[in-house]
Amino acid sequence: AIIGRVSGMLEAIGIEDAEAQAAAVMSQMVGALALARAVADPVQSERILEITRADLKRRYKVGADHE
């Protein structure tokens, strides 16, 4: 269900092979969240999430930097 919703969003911005890309996006986000929660240092935890967020925005050209 969630991969289908993300896939639809990716299709809407012209991403090819949106279903596979959606699975990759979800895997990256879930992995980053799990890793951030496993890290004891809150600064490092936040950095993991920031890096992941920036990578996804850059890869799919979304966000304030790409409007």
GROMACS .gro file of C-alpha atoms in nm:
model
   67
    1ALA     CA    1   0.000   0.000   0.000
    2ILE     CA    2   0.262   0.257   0.100
    3ILE     CA    3   0.495   0.160  -0.184
    4GLY     CA    4   0.203   0.208  -0.423
    5ARG     CA    5   0.142   0.559  -0.288
    6VAL     CA    6   0.510   0.652  -0.314
    7SER     CA    7   0.520   0.499  -0.663
    8GLY     CA    8   0.228   0.719  -0.766
    9MET     CA    9   0.408   1.028  -0.637
   10LEU     CA   10   0.723   0.934  -0.825
   11GLU     CA   11   0.527   0.871  -1.145
   12ALA     CA   12   0.370   1.215  -1.106
   13ILE     CA   13   0.715   1.378  -1.118
   14GLY     CA   14   0.823   1.171  -1.417
   15ILE     CA   15   1.039   0.904  -1.253
   16GLU     CA   16   1.083   0.593  -1.468
   17ASP     CA   17   1.038   0.250  -1.306
   18ALA     CA   18   0.852   0.423  -1.024
   19GLU     CA   19   0.754   0.103  -0.842
   20ALA     CA   20   1.115  -0.014  -0.809
   21GLN     CA   21   1.226   0.335  -0.713
   22ALA     CA   22   0.950   0.352  -0.451
   23ALA     CA   23   1.072   0.028  -0.295
   24ALA     CA   24   1.425   0.171  -0.287
   25VAL     CA   25   1.304   0.496  -0.129
   26MET     CA   26   1.111   0.313   0.140
   27SER     CA   27   1.405   0.083   0.211
   28GLN     CA   28   1.638   0.380   0.248
   29MET     CA   29   1.399   0.566   0.477
   30VAL     CA   30   1.325   0.265   0.699
   31GLY     CA   31   1.696   0.179   0.718
   32ALA     CA   32   1.787   0.536   0.811
   33LEU     CA   33   1.519   0.546   1.078
   34ALA     CA   34   1.629   0.213   1.227
   35LEU     CA   35   1.994   0.319   1.227
   36ALA     CA   36   1.915   0.660   1.376
   37ARG     CA   37   1.722   0.494   1.658
   38ALA     CA   38   2.002   0.244   1.723
   39VAL     CA   39   2.268   0.514   1.764
   40ALA     CA   40   2.316   0.637   2.120
   41ASP     CA   41   2.442   0.985   2.025
   42PRO     CA   42   2.147   1.215   1.943
   43VAL     CA   43   2.364   1.439   1.724
   44GLN     CA   44   2.478   1.144   1.514
   45SER     CA   45   2.120   1.015   1.503
   46GLU     CA   46   1.991   1.345   1.365
   47ARG     CA   47   2.279   1.360   1.117
   48ILE     CA   48   2.181   1.019   0.974
   49LEU     CA   49   1.829   1.145   0.914
   50GLU     CA   50   1.948   1.476   0.765
   51ILE     CA   51   2.184   1.301   0.523
   52THR     CA   52   1.911   1.062   0.411
   53ARG     CA   53   1.658   1.343   0.366
   54ALA     CA   54   1.904   1.550   0.162
   55ASP     CA   55   2.003   1.251  -0.053
   56LEU     CA   56   1.642   1.168  -0.141
   57LYS     CA   57   1.556   1.532  -0.218
   58ARG     CA   58   1.862   1.563  -0.440
   59ARG     CA   59   1.803   1.233  -0.619
   60TYR     CA   60   1.441   1.307  -0.701
   61LYS     CA   61   1.483   1.684  -0.739
   62VAL     CA   62   1.216   1.776  -0.486
   63GLY     CA   63   1.205   2.034  -0.212
   64ALA     CA   64   1.279   2.404  -0.191
   65ASP     CA   65   1.612   2.370  -0.373
   66HIS     CA   66   1.440   2.236  -0.686
   67GLU     CA   67   1.120   2.440  -0.713
   0.00000   0.00000   0.00000
